[in-house]
CSV table of C-alpha atoms in Angstrom, one decimal:
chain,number,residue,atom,x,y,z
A,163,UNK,CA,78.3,138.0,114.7
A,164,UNK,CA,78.0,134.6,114.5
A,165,UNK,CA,74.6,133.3,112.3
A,166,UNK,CA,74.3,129.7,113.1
A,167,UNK,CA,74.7,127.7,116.5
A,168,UNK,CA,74.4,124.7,118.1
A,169,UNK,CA,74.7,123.3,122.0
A,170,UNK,CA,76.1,119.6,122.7
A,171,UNK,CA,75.4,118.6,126.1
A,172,UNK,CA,77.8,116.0,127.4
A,173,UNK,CA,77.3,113.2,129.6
A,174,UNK,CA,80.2,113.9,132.5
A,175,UNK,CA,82.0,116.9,133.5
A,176,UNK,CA,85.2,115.0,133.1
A,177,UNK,CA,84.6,114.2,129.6
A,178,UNK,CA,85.3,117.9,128.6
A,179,UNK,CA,88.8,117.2,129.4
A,180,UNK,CA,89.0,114.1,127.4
A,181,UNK,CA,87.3,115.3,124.6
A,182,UNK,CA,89.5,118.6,124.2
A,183,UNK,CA,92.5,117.6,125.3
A,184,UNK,CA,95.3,119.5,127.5
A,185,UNK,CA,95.3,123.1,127.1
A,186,UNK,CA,91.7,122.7,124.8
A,187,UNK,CA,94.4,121.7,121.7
A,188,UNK,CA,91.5,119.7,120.3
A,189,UNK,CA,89.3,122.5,120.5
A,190,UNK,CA,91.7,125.0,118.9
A,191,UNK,CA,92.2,122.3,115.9
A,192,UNK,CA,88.4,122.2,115.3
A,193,UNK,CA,87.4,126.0,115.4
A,194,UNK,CA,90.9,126.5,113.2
A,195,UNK,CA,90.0,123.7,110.6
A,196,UNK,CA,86.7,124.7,110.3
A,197,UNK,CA,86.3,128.6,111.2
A,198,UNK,CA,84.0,128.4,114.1
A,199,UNK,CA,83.9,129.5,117.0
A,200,UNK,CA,83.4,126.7,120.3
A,201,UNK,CA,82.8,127.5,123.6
A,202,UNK,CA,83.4,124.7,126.1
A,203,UNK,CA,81.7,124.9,129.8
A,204,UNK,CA,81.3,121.9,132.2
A,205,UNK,CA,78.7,119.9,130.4
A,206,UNK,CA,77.6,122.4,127.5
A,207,UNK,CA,79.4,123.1,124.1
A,208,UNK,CA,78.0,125.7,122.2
A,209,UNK,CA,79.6,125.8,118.4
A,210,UNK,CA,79.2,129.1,116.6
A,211,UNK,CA,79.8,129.9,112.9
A,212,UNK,CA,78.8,131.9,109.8
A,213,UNK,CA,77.6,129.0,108.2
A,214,UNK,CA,75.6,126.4,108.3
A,215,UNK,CA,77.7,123.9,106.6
A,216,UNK,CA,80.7,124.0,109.0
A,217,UNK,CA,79.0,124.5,112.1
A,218,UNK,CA,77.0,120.9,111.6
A,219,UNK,CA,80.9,119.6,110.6
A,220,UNK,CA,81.7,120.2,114.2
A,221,UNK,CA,79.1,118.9,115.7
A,222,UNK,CA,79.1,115.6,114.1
A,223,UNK,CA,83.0,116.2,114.8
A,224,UNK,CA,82.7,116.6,118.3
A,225,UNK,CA,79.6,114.1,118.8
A,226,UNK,CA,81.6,111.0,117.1
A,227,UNK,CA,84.8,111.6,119.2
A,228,UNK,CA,82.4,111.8,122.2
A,229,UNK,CA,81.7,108.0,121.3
A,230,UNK,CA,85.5,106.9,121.8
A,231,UNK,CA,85.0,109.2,125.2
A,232,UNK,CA,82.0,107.4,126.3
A,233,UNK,CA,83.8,103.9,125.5
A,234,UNK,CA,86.8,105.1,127.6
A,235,UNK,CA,89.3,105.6,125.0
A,236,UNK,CA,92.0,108.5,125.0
A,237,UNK,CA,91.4,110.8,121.9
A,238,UNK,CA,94.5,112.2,120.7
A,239,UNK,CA,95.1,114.6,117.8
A,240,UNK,CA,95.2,111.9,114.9
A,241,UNK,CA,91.8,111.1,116.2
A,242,UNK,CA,90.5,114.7,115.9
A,243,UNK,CA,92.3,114.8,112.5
A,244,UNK,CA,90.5,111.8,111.1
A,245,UNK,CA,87.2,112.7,113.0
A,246,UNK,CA,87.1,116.0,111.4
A,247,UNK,CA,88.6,114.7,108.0
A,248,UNK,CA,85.6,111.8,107.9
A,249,UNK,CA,83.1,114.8,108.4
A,250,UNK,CA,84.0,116.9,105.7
A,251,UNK,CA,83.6,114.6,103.2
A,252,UNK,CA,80.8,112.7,104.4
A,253,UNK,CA,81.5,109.2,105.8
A,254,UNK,CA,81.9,110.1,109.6
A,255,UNK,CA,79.1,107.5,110.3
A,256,UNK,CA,81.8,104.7,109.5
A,257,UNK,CA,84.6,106.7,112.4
A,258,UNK,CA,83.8,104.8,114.7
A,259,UNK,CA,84.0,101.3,113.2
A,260,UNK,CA,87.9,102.4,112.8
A,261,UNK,CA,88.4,102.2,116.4
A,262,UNK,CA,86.4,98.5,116.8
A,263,UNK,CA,89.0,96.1,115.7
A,264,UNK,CA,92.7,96.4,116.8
A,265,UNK,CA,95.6,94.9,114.7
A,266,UNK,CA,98.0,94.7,117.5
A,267,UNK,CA,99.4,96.8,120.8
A,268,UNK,CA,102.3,98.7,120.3
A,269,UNK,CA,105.8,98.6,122.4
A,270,UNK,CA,103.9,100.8,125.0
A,271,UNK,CA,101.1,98.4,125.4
A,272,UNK,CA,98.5,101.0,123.1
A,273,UNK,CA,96.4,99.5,120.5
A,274,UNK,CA,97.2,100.2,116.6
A,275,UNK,CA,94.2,100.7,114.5
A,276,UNK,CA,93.7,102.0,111.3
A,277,UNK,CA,92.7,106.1,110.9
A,278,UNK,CA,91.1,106.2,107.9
A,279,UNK,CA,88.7,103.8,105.1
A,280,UNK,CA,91.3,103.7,103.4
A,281,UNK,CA,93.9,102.4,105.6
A,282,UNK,CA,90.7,100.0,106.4
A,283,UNK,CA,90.6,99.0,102.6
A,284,UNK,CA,94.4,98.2,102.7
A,285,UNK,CA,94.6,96.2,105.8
A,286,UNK,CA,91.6,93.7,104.7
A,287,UNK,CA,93.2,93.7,101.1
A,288,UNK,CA,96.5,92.5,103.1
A,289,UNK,CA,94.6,89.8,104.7
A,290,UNK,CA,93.1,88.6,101.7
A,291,UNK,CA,95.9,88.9,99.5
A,292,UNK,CA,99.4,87.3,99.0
A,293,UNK,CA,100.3,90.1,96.6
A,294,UNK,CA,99.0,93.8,97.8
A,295,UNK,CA,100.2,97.0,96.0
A,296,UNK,CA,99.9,100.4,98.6
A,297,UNK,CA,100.1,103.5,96.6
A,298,UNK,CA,99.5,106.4,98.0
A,299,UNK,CA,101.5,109.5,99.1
A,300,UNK,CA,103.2,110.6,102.6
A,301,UNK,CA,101.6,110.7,105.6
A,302,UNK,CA,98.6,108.0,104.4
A,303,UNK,CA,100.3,105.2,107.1
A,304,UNK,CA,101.5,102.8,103.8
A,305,UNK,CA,104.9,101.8,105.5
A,306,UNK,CA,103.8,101.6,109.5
A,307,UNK,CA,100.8,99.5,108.6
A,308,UNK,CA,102.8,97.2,106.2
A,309,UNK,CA,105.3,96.7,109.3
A,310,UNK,CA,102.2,96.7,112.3
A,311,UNK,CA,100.6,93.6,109.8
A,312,UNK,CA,104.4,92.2,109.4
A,313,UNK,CA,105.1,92.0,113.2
A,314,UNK,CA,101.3,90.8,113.9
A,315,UNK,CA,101.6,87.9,111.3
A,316,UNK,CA,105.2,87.0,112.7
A,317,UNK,CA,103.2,87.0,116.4
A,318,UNK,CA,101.0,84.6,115.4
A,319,UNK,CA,103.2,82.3,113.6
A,320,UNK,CA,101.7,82.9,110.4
A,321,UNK,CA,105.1,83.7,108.8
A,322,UNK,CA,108.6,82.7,110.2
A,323,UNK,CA,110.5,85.9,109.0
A,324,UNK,CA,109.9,89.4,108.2
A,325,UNK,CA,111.8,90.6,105.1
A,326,UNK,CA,112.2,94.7,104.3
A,327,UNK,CA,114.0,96.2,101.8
A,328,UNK,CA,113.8,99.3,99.4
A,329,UNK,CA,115.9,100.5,96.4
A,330,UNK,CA,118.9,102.7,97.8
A,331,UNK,CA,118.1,105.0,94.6
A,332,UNK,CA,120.1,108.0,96.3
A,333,UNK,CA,122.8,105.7,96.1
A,334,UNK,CA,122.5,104.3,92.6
A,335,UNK,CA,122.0,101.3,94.1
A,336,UNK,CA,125.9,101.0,94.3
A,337,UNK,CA,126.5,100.3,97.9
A,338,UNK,CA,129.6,99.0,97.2
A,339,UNK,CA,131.1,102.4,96.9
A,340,UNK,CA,130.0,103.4,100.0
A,341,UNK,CA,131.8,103.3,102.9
A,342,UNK,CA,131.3,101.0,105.8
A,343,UNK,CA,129.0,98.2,106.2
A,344,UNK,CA,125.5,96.8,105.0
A,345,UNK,CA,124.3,98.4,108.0
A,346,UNK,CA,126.1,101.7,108.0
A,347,UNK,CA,125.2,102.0,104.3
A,348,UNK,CA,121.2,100.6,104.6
A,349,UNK,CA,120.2,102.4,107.6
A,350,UNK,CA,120.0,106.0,106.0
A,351,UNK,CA,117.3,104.9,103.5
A,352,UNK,CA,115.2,102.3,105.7
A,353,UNK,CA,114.9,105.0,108.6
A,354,UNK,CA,110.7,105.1,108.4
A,355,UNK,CA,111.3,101.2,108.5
A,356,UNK,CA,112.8,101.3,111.6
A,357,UNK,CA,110.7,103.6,113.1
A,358,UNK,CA,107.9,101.8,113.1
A,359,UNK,CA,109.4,98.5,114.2
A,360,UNK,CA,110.6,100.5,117.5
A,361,UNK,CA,107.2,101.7,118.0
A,362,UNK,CA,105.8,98.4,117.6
A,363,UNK,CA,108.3,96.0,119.2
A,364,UNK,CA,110.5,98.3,121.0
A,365,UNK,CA,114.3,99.1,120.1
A,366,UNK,CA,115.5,96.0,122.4
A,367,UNK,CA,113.4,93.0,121.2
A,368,UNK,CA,113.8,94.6,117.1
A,369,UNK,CA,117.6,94.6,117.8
A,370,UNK,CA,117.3,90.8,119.4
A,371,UNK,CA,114.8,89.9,116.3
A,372,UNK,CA,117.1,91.3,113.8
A,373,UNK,CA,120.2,89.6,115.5
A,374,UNK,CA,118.8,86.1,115.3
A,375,UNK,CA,117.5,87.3,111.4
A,376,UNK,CA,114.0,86.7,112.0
A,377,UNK,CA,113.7,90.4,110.9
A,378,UNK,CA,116.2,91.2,108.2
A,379,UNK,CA,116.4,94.8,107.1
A,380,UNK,CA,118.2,94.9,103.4
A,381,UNK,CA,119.1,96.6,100.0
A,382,UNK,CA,116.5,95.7,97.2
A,383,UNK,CA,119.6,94.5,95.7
A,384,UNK,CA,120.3,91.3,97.9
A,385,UNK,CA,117.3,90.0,97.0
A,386,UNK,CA,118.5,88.8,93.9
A,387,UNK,CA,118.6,85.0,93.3
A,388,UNK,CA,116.5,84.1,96.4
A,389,UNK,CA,113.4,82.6,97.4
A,390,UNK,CA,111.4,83.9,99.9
A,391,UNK,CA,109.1,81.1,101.5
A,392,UNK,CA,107.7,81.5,105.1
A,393,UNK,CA,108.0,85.4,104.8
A,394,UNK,CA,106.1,88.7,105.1
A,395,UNK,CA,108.1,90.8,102.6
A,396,UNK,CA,107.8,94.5,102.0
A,397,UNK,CA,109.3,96.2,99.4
A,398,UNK,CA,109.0,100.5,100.4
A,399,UNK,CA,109.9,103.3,98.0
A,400,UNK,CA,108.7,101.3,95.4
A,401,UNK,CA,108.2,104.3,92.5
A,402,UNK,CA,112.2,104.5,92.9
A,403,UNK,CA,112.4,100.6,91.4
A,404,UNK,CA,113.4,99.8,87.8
A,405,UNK,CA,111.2,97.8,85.6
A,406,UNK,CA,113.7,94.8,85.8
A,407,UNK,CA,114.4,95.5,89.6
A,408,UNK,CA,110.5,95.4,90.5
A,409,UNK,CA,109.7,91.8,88.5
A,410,UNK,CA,113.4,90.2,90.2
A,411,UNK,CA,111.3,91.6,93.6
A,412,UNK,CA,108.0,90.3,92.8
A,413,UNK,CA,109.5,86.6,91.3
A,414,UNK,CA,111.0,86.4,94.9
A,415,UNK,CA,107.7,84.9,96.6
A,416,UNK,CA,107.6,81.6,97.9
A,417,UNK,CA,105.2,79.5,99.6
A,418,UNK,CA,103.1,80.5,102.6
A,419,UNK,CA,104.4,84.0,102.0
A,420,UNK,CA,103.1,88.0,101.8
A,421,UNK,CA,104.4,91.1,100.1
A,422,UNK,CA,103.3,94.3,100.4
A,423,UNK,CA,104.5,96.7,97.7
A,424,UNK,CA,104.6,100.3,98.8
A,425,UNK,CA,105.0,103.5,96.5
A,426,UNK,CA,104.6,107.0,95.9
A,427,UNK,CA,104.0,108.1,92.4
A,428,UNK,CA,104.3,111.4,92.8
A,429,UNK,CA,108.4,111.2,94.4
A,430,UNK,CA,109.9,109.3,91.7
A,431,UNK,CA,114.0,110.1,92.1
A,432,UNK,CA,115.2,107.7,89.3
A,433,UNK,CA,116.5,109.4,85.8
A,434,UNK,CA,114.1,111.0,83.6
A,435,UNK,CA,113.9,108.4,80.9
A,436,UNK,CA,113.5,105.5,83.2
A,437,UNK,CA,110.1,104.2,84.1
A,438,UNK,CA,109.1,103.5,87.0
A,439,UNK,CA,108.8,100.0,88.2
A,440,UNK,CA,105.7,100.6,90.7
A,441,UNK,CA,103.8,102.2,87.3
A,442,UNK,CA,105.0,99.3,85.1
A,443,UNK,CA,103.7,97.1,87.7
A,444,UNK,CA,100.0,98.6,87.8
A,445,UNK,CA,99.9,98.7,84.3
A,446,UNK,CA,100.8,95.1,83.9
A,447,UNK,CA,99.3,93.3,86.3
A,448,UNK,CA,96.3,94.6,87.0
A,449,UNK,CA,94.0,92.0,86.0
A,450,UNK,CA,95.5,89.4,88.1
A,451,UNK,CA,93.1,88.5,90.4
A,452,UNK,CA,95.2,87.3,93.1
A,453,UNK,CA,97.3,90.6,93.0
A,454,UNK,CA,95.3,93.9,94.7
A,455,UNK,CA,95.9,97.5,94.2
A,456,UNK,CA,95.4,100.2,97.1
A,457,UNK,CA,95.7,104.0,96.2
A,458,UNK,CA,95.6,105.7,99.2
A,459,UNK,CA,94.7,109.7,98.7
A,460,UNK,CA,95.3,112.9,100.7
A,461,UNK,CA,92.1,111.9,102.6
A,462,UNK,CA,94.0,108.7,104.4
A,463,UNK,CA,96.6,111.2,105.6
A,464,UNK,CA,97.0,110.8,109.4
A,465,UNK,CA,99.6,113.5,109.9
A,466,UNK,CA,99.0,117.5,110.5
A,467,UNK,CA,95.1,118.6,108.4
A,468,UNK,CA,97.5,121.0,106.3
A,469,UNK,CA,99.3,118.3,105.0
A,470,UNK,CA,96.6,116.9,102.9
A,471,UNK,CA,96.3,120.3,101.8
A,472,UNK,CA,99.7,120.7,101.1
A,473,UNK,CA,99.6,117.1,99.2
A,474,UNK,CA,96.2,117.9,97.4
A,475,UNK,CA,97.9,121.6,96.4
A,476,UNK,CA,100.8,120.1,94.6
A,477,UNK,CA,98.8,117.2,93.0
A,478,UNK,CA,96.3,120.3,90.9
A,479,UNK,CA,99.4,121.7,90.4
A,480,UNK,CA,100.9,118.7,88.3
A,481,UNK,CA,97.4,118.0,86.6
A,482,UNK,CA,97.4,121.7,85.2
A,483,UNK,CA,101.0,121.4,84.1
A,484,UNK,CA,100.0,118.0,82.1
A,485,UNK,CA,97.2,119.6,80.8
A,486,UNK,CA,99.4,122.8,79.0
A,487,UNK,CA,100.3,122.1,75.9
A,488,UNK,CA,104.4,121.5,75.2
A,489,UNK,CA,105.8,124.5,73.7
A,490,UNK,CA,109.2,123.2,73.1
């Protein structure tokens, strides 16, 4: 039996559906992610649970999605994620500022906006800064914001090219023993890259964009000996860089010009005794003031709630692994 309950009485009949979702998928995410128990009928929703903690969770889950209902936005599941995320640790009385300020519409004609305070954090930073560092791991939105702010800028004439490239690591960086083309050899390890400039743009207008190279999708390694003015850069997979392949990158900007560095720390893929170029970076230019650094955590991570569990598992696991003392 149940100890602790509370009843939410909406506004509409209809907003039941738009709260919950088809087949009450929002519902089931909620009473799963926080073991309680919801029953939903017409304009009542009574939340049951063993403790007190978790059933207040769900209400102020439930009651700050049923702002974005009352505004007459859709909630989808990323919502419910970062609704029920925010509540757990605390700061679900800034949700709904997320949803106040879109960065752009997608292909589709939906707004983008950011999920999470962090992803806020790291858009402003991109806006105020010429130089932004996003570190973070999977999931946390690093590369589709870089390329949502990339497009938006480009939109607005702000820049007159978009630039994105990433070390081809898995390849040692020698393309040229690859079969095929730039293309055919790029395209395998710039795949999130393109992903997100087909949500945003559409497959069409990215194809015609790329065709008259005001989008130019490219190796790390062609970006040797050039200077980069007019241009919204992003360099991705940034933990796989060298020292010396990261500072040829970062001595590419020119004038009226943005990069965005993006990294994972935690899925370095280069050789044991080479150091990564994104941790170099950090550690180097920190105290530059017109440089920022964003670290993104499992909290900014907009994709299934067990993935930040998944992500948070694995990251005690390496801290208790440094921590043991080395036998060998």
């Amino acid at each position: 039996m149940q100890e602790y309950s509370i009843e939410i009485t909406l506004q509409h009949p209809d907003d039941m559906m738009s709260l919950f979702g088809s087949n009450e998928r929002h519902l089931k995410l909620i009473e799963e992610n926080l073991d309680v128990i919801i029953h939903a009928r017409t304009e009542r929703v009574q939340v049951l649970g063993d403790s007190e903690e978790t059933v207040e969770t769900a209400r102020l889950t439930i009651e700050a999605l049923l702002v974005l209902v009352n505004r007459g936005m859709t909630v989808n599941t990323s919502d419910v994620v970062t609704a029920l995320s925010m509540a757990q640790n605390g700061s679900i009385d800034k949700f709904v500022a997320l949803y106040e300020e879109e960065i752009i519409k997608d292909s589709y004609g939906k707004p983008i906006r950011v999920k999470t305070l962090g992803q806020k954090i790291y858009v402003d930073s991109v806006k105020n800064h010429d130089v932004v560092f996003g570190i973070g791991p999977a999931g946390t939105g690093k590369t589709f914001l870089a390329v949502t702010l990339a497009v938006t800028a480009l939109k607005r004439g702000q820049v007159k090219r978009i630039i994105l490239t990433r070390p081809a690591v898995e390849a040692g960086e020698s393309l040229g023993f690859l079969p095929g083309d730039l293309k055919e050899k790029v395209d395998p390890y710039l795949r999130p890259v393109y992903d997100a400039l087909y949500q945003i743009l559409g497959k069409e207008q990215t194809s015609r964009l790329m065709e008259r190279e005001i989008i130019e999708i490219a190796p790390l390694a062609y970006m040797r000996g050039r200077t980069l003015d007019d241009a919204f850069v992003i360099l991705d997979e940034a933990q796989n860089t060298t020292i010396m392949q990261m500072k040829m990158f970062l001595t590419r900007l020119g004038f009226n010009s943005k990069m965005i560095v993006n990294g994972d720390v935690s899925q370095i893929d280069l050789p044991k005794n080479v150091k990564s170029g994104l941790i170099d970076a950090v550690e180097k230019l920190r105290n530059i003031k017109k440089i920022d650094f964003i670290h993104l955590s499992a909290k900014d991570v907009v994709r299934h709630p067990v993935v930040a569990e998944i992500i948070n598992a694995y990251s005690d696991s390496e801290s208790s692994h440094k921590l043991q003392p080395d036998n060998d």
